[in-house]
Coordinates of N, CA and C in Angstrom, one line a residue:
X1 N 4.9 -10.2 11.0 CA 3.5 -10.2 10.7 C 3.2 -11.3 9.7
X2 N 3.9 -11.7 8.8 CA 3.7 -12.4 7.6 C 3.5 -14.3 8.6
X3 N 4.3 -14.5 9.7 CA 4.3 -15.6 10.7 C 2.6 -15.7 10.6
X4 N 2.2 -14.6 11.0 CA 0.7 -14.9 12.2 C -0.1 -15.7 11.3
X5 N -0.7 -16.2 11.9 CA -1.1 -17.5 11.3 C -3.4 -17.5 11.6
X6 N -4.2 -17.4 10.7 CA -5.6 -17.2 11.2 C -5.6 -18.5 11.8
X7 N -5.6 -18.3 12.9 CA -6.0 -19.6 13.8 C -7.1 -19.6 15.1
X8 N -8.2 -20.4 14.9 CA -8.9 -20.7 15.9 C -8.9 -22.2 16.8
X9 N -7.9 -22.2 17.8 CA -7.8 -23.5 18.5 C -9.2 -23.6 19.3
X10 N -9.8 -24.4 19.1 CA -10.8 -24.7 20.2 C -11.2 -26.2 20.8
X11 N -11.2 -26.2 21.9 CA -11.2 -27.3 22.8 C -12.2 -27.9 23.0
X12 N -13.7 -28.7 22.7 CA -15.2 -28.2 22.7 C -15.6 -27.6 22.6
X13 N -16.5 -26.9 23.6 CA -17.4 -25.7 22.8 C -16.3 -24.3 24.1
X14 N -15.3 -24.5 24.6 CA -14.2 -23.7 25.1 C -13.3 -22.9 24.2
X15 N -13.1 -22.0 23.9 CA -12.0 -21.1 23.2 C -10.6 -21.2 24.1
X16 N -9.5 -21.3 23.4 CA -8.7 -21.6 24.3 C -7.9 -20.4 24.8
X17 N -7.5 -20.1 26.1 CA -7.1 -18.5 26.1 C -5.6 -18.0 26.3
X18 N -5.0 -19.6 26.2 CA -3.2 -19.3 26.1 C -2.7 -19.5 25.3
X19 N -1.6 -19.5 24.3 CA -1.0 -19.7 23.4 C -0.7 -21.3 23.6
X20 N -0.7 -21.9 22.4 CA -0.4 -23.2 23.0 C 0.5 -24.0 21.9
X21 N 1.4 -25.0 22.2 CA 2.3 -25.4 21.2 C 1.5 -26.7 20.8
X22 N 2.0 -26.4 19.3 CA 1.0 -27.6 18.5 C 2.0 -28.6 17.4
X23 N 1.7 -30.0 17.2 CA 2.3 -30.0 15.6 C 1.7 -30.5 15.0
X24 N 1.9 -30.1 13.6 CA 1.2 -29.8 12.3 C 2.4 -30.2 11.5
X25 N 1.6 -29.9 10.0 CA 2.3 -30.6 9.1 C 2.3 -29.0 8.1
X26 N 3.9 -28.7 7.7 CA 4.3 -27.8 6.7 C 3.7 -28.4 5.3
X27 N 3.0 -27.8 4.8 CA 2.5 -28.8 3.2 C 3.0 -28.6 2.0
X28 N 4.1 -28.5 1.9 CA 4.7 -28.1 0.2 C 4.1 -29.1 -1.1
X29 N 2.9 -30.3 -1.1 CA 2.7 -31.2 -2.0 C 1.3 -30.1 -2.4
X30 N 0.2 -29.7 -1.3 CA -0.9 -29.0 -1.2 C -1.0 -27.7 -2.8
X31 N -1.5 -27.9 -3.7 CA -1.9 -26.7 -4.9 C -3.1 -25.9 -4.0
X32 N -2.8 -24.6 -4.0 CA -4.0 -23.4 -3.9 C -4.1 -22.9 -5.2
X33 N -5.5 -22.4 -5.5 CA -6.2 -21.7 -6.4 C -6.7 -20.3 -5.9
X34 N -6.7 -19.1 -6.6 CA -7.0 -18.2 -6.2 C -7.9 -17.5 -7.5
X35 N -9.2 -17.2 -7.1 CA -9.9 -17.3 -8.8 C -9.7 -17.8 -9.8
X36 N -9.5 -19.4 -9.3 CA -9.2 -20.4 -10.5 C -7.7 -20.7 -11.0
X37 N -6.9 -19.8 -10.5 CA -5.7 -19.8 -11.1 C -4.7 -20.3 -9.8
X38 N -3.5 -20.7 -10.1 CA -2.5 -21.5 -9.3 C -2.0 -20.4 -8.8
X39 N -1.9 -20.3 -7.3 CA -1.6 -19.2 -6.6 C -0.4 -19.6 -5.6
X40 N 0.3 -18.7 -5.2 CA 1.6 -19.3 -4.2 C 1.3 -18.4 -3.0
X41 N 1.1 -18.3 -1.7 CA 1.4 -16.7 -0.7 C 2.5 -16.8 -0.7
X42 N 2.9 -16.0 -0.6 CA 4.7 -15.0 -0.3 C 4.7 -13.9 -0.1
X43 N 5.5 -13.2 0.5 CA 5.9 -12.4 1.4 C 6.2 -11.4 0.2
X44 N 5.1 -10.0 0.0 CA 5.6 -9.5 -0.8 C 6.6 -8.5 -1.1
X45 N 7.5 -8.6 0.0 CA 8.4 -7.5 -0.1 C 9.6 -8.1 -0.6
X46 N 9.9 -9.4 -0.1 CA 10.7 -10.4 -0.4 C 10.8 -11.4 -1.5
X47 N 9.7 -12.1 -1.7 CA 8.9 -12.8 -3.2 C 9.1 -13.9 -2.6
X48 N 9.5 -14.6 -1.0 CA 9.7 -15.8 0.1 C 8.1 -16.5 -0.2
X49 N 8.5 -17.8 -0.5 CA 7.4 -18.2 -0.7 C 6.4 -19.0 1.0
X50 N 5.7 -19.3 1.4 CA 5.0 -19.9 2.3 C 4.2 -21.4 2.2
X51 N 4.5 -22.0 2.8 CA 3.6 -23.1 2.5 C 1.9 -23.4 3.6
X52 N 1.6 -24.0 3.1 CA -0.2 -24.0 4.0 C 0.4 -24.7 5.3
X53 N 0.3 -24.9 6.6 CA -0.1 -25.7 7.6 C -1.3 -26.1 7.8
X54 N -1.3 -27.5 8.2 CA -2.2 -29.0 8.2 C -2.2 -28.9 9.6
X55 N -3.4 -28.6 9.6 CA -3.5 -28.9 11.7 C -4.9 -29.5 12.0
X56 N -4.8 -30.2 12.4 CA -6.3 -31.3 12.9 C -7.5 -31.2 11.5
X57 N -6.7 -31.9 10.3 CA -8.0 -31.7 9.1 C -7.8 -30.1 8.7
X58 N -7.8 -29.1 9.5 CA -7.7 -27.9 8.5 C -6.5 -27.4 8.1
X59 N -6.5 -26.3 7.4 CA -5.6 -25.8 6.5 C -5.5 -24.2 6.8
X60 N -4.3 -23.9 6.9 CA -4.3 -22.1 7.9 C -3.0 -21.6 6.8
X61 N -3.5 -20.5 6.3 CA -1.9 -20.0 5.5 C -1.7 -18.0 6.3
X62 N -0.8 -18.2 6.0 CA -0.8 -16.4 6.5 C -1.3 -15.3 5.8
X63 N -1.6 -14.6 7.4 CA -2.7 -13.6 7.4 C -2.2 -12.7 5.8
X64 N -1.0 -12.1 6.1 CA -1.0 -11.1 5.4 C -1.0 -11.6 4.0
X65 N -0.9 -12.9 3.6 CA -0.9 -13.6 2.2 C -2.5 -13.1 1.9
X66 N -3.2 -13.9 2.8 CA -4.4 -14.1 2.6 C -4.9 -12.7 2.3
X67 N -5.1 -11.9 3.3 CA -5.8 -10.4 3.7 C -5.4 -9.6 2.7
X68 N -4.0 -9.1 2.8 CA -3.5 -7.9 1.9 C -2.9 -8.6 0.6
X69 N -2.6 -9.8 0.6 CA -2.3 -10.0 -1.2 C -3.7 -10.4 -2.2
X70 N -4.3 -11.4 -1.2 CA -5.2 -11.8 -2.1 C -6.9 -11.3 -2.0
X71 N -7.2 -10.8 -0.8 CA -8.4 -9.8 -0.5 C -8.3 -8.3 -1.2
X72 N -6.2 -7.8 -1.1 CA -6.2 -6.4 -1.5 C -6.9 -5.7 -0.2
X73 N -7.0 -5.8 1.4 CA -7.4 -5.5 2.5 C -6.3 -4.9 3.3
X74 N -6.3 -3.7 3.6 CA -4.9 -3.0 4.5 C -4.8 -4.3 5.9
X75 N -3.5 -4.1 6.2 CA -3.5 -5.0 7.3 C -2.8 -4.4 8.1
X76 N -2.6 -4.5 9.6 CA -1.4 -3.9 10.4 C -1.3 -5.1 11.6
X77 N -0.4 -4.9 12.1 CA -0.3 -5.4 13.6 C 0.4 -4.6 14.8
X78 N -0.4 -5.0 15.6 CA 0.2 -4.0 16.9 C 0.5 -5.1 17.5
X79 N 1.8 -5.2 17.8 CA 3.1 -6.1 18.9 C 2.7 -6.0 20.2
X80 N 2.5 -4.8 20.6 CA 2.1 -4.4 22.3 C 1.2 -5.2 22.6
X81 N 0.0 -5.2 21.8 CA -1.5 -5.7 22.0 C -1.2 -7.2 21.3
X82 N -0.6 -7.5 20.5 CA -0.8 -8.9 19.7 C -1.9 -9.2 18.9
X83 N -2.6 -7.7 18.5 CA -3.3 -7.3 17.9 C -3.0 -7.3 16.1
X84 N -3.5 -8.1 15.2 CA -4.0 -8.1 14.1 C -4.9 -7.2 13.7
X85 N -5.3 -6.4 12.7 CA -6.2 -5.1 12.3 C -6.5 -5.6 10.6
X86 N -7.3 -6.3 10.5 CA -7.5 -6.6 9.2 C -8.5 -5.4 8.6
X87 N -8.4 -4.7 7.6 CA -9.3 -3.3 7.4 C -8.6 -2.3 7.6
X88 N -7.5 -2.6 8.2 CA -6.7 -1.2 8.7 C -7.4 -0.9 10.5
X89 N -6.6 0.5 11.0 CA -6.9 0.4 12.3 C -8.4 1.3 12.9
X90 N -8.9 1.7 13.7 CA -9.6 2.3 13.7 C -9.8 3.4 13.3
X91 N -10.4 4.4 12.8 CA -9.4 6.0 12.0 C -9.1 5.5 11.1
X92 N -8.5 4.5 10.5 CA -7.4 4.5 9.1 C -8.6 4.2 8.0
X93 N -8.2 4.9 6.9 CA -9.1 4.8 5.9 C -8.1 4.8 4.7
X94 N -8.2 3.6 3.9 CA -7.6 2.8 2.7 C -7.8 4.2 1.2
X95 N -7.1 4.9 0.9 CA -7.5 5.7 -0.3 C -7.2 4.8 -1.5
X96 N -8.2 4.4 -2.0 CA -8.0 3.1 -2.5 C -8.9 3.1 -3.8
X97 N -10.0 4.0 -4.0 CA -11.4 4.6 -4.9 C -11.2 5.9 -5.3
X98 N -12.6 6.3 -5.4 CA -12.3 7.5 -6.2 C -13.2 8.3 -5.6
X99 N -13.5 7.7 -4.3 CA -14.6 8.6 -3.1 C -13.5 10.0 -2.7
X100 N -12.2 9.5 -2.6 CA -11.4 10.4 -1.8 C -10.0 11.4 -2.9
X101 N -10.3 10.5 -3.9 CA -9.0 10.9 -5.3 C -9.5 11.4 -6.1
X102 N -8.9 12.8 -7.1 CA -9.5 13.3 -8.1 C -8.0 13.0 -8.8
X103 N -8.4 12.8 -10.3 CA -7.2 12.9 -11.2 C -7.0 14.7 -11.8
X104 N -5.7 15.1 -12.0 CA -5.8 16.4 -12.5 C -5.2 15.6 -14.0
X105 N -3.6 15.9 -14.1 CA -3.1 15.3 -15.4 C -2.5 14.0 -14.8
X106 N -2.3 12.9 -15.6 CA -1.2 11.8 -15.7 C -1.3 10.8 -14.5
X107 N -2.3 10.7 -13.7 CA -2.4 10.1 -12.4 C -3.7 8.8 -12.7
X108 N -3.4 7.4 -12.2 CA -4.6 6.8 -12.0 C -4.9 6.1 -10.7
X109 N -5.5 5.8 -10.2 CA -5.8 4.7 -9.1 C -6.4 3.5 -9.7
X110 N -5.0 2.7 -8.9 CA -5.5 1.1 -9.4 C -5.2 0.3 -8.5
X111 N -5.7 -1.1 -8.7 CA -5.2 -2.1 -7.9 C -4.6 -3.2 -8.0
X112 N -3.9 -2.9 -9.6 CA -3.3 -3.9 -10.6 C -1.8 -3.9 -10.1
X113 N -1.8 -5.5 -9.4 CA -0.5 -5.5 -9.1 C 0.6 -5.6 -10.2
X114 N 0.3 -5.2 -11.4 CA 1.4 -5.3 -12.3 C 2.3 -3.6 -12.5
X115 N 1.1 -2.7 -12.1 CA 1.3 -1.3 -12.2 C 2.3 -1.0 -10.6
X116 N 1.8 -1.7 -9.3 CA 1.7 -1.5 -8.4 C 3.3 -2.3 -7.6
X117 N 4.0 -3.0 -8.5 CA 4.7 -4.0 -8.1 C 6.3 -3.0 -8.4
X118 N 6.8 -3.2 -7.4 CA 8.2 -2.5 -7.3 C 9.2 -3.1 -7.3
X119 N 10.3 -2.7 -7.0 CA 11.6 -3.9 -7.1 C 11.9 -4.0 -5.3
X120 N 11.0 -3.7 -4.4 CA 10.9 -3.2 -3.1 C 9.7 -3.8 -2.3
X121 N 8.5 -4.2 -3.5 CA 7.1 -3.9 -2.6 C 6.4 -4.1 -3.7
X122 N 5.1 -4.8 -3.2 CA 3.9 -5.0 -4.1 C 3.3 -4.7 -3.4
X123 N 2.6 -3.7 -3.7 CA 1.3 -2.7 -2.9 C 0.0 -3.7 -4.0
X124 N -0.8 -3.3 -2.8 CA -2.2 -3.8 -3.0 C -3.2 -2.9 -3.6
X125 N -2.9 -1.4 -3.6 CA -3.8 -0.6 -4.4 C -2.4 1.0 -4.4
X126 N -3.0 1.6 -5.4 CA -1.9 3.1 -5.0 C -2.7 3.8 -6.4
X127 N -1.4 5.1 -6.4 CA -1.8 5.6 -7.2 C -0.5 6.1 -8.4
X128 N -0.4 5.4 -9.1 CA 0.7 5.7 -10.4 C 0.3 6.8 -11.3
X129 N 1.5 6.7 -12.5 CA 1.4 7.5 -13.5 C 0.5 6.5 -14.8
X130 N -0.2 7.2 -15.0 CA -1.1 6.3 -16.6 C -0.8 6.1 -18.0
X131 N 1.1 6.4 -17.4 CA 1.8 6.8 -19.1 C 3.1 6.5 -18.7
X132 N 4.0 6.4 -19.4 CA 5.3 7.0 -19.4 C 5.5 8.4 -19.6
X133 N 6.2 8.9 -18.7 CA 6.2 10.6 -18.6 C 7.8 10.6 -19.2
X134 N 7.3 12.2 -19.7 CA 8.6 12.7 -20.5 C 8.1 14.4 -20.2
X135 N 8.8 15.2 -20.2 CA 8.2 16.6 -20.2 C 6.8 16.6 -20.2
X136 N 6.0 16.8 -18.6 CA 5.0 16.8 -18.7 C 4.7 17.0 -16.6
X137 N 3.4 17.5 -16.8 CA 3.0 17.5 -14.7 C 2.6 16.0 -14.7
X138 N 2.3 16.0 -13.4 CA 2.2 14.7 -12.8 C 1.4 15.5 -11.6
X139 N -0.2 15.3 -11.1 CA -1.5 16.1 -10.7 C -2.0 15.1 -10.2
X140 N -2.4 15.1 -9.0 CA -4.3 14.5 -8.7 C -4.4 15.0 -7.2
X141 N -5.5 15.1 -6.4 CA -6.0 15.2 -5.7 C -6.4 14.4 -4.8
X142 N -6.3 14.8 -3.3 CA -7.0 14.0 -2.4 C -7.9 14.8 -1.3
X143 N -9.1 14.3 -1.2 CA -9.7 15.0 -0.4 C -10.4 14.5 1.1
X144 N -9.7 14.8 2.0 CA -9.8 14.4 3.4 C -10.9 14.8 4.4
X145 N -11.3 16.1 3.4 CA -12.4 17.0 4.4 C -12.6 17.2 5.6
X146 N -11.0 17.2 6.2 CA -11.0 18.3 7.3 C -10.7 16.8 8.8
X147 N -11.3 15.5 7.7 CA -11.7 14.9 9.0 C -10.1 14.1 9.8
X148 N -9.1 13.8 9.4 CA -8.1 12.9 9.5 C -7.0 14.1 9.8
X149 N -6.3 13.5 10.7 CA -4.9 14.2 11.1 C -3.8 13.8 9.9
X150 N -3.7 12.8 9.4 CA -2.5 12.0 8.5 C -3.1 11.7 7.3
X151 N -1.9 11.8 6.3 CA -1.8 10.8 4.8 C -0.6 10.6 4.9
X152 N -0.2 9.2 4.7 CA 0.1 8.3 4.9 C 1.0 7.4 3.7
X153 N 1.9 7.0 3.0 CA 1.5 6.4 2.2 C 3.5 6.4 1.4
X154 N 3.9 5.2 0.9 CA 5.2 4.7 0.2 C 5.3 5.7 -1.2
X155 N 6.5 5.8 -1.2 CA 6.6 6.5 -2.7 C 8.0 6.1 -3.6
X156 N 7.8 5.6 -4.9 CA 8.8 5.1 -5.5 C 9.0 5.8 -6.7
X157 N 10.1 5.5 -6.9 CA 10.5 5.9 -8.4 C 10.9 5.5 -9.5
X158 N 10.5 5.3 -10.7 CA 11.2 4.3 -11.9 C 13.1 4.4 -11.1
X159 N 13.7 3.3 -11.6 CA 15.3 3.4 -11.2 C 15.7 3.9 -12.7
X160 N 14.7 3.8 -13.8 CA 15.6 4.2 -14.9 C 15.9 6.2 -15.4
X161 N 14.7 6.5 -14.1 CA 14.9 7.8 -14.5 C 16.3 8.4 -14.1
X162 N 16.8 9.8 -15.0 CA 18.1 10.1 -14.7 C 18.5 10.8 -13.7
X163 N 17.8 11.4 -13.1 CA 17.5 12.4 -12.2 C 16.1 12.5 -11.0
X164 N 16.6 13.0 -9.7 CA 15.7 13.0 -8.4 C 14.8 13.8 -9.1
X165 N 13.2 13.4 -8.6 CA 12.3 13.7 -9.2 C 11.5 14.5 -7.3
X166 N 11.1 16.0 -7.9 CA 10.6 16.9 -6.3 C 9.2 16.6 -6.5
X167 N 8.4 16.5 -5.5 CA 7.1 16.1 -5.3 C 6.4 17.1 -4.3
X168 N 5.6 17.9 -4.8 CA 4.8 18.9 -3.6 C 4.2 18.2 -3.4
X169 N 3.3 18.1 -1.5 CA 2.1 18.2 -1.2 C 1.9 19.4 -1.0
X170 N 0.7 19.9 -1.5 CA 0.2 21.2 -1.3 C -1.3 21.5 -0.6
X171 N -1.6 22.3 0.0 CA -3.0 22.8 0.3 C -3.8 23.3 -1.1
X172 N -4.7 22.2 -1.2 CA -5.9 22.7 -1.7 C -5.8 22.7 -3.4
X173 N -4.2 23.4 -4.2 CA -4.3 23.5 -5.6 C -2.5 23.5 -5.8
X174 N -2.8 23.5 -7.4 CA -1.4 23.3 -7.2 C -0.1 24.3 -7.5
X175 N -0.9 25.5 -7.2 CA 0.0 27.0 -6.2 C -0.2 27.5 -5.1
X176 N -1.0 26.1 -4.1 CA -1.4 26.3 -2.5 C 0.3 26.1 -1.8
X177 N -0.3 26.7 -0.7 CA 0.9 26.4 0.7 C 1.7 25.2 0.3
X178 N 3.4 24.7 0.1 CA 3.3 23.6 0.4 C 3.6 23.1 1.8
X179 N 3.0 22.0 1.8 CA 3.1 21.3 3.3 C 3.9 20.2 3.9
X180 N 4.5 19.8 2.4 CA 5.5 19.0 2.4 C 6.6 18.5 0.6
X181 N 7.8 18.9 1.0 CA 8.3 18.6 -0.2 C 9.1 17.1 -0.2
X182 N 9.1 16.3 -1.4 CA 9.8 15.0 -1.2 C 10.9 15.3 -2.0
X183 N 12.1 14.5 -2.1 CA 13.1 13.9 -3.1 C 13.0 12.6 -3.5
X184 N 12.8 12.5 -4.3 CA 12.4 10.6 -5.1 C 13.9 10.8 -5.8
X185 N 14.6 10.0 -5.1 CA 16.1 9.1 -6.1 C 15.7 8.0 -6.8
X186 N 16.3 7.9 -7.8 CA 15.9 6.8 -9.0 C 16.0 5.7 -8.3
X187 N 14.7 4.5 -8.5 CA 15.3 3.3 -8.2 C 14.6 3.5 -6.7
X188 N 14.7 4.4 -5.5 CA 14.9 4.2 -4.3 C 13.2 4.6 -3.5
X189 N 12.8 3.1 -2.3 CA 11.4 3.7 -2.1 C 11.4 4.5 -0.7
X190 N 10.6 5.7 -0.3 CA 10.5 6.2 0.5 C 8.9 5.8 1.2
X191 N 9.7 4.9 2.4 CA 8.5 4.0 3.1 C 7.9 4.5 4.0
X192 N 6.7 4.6 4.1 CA 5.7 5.1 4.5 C 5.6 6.8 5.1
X193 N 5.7 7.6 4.1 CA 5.7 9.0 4.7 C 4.7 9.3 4.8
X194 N 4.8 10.5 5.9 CA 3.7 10.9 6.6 C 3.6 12.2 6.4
X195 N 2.6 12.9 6.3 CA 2.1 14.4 5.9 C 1.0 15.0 7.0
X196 N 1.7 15.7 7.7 CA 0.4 16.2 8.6 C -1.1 16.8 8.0
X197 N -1.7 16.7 7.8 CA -3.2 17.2 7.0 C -4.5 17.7 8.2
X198 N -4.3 17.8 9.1 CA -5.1 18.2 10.3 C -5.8 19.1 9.5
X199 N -7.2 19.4 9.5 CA -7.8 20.9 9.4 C -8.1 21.0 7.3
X200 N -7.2 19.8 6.6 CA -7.0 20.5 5.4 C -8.0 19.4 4.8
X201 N -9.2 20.0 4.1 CA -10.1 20.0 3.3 C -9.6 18.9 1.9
X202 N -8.6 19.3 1.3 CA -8.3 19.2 0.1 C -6.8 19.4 0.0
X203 N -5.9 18.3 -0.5 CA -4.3 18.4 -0.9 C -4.0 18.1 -2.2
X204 N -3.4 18.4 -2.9 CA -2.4 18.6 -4.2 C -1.1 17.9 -3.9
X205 N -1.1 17.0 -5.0 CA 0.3 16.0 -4.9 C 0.2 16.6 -6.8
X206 N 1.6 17.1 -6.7 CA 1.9 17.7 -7.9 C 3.5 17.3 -8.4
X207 N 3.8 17.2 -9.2 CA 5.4 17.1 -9.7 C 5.7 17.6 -11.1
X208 N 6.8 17.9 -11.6 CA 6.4 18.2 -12.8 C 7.9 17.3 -13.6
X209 N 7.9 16.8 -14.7 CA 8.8 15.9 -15.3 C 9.2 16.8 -16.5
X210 N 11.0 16.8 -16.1 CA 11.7 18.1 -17.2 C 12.6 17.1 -18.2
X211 N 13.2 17.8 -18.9 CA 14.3 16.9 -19.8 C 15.4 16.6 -19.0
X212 N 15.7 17.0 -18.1 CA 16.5 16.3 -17.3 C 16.1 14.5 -16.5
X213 N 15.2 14.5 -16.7 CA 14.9 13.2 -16.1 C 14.6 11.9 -17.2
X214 N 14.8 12.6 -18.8 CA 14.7 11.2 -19.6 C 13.1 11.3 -19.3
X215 N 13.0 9.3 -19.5 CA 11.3 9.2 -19.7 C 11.3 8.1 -18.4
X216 N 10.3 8.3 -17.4 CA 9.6 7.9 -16.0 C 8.6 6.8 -17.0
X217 N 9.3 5.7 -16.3 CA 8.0 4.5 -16.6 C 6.9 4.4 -15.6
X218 N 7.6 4.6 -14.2 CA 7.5 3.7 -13.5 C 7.2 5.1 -12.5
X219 N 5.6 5.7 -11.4 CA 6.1 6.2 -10.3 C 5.0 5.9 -9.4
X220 N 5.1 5.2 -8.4 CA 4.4 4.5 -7.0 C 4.0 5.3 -6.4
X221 N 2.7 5.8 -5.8 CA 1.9 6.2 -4.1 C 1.8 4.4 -3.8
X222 N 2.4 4.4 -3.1 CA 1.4 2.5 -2.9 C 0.9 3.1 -1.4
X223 N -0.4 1.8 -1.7 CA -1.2 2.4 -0.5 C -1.2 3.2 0.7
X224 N -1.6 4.2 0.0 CA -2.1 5.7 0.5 C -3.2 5.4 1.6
X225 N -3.1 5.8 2.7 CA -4.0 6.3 3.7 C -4.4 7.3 4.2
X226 N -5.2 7.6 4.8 CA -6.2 9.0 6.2 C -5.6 7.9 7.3
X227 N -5.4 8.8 8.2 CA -5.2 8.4 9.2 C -5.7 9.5 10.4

């Protein structure tokens, strides 16, 4: 995905309807600015950097630089279709605000890739801890209202904590049904889990931090979805 490249070939006023082989020029001399400041795209799971391609006078860098690092815009691709989804897919809704998140204790939503950035993954928006935790819950809420089958969403853990840290998803509060329990190992990210939510109004993502775990700098939702 990080390859696909926003490209419009057009031949006169014809769009062209086959893939077509072209050459261009790799630009490693070319500076980008990204709100003024010196910007590089790279592959953020990797930190691989990318250079611009030069093709007839314009300039094309990759999608997912562009879209999801520097827009902060969910992206996907479907292989089957050759299908790009910039926005996410149809159904998919970005929990990214505070239309859909309530904070209980120790939770924020942000889009600060400094909060957001892993030894694994630089998420574009999520929802972390607002502290370093030591003896203490870890609360907030999501509310789906009934309408989405799925949530969606990466979960990481400081690597300095001493001990696996348990995570309910619960119905509704945080002594509801639970509907799904996690294990977070220090250090280790669990990519993209899925929580069935059909029917449920309102879920509880709860944890609670004991003295066995020392002090949590560091704990990732990266971008969370409805699906």
């Amino acid at each position: 995905m990080t390859c696909l490249l926003l490209v419009s070939l057009v031949s006169g006023v014809q769009a062209a309807t086959a893939d077509q082989n072209i050459q261009a020029i790799l630009s490693y001399s070319m500076n980008l600015k990204l709100n003024g400041q010196d910007w590089a795209p790279k592959d953020s799971s990797t930190g691989q950097a990318f250079a611009p391609i030069v093709f007839n006078g314009r300039t094309y860098l990759p999608v997912k630089a562009v879209v999801q690092e520097a827009a902060g815009m969910a992206l996907e691709y479907d292989a089957a279709t050759k299908t790009v989804w910039i926005g996410g897919k149809t159904g998919v809704t970005a929990i990214r605000d505070e239309i859909f998140y309530r904070n209980d204790f120790g939770s924020m939503i942000t889009s600060d890739k400094s909060k957001l950035t892993t030894p694994d993954a630089s998420y574009a928006w999520g929802i972390v801890n607002d502290r370093a935790m030591s003896l203490q819950h870890f609360i907030f809420y999501l509310e789906p209202e009934g309408k989405y089958n799925t949530f969606t969403a990466s979960f990481y853990l400081d690597g300095g904590a001493k001990d696996s840290l348990t995570i309910n998803i619960r119905e509704n509060t945080t002594d509801g049904p639970v509907i799904k329990t996690l294990q977070l190992e220090p250090g280790v990210t669990q990519q993209e889990v899925s929580v069935d939510i059909r029917g449920r109004q309102r879920i509880c993502v709860e944890s609670t931090v004991t003295m066995k775990h020392d002090m949590i700098s560091q704990l990732v939702i990266g971008e969370p979805v409805f699906k």
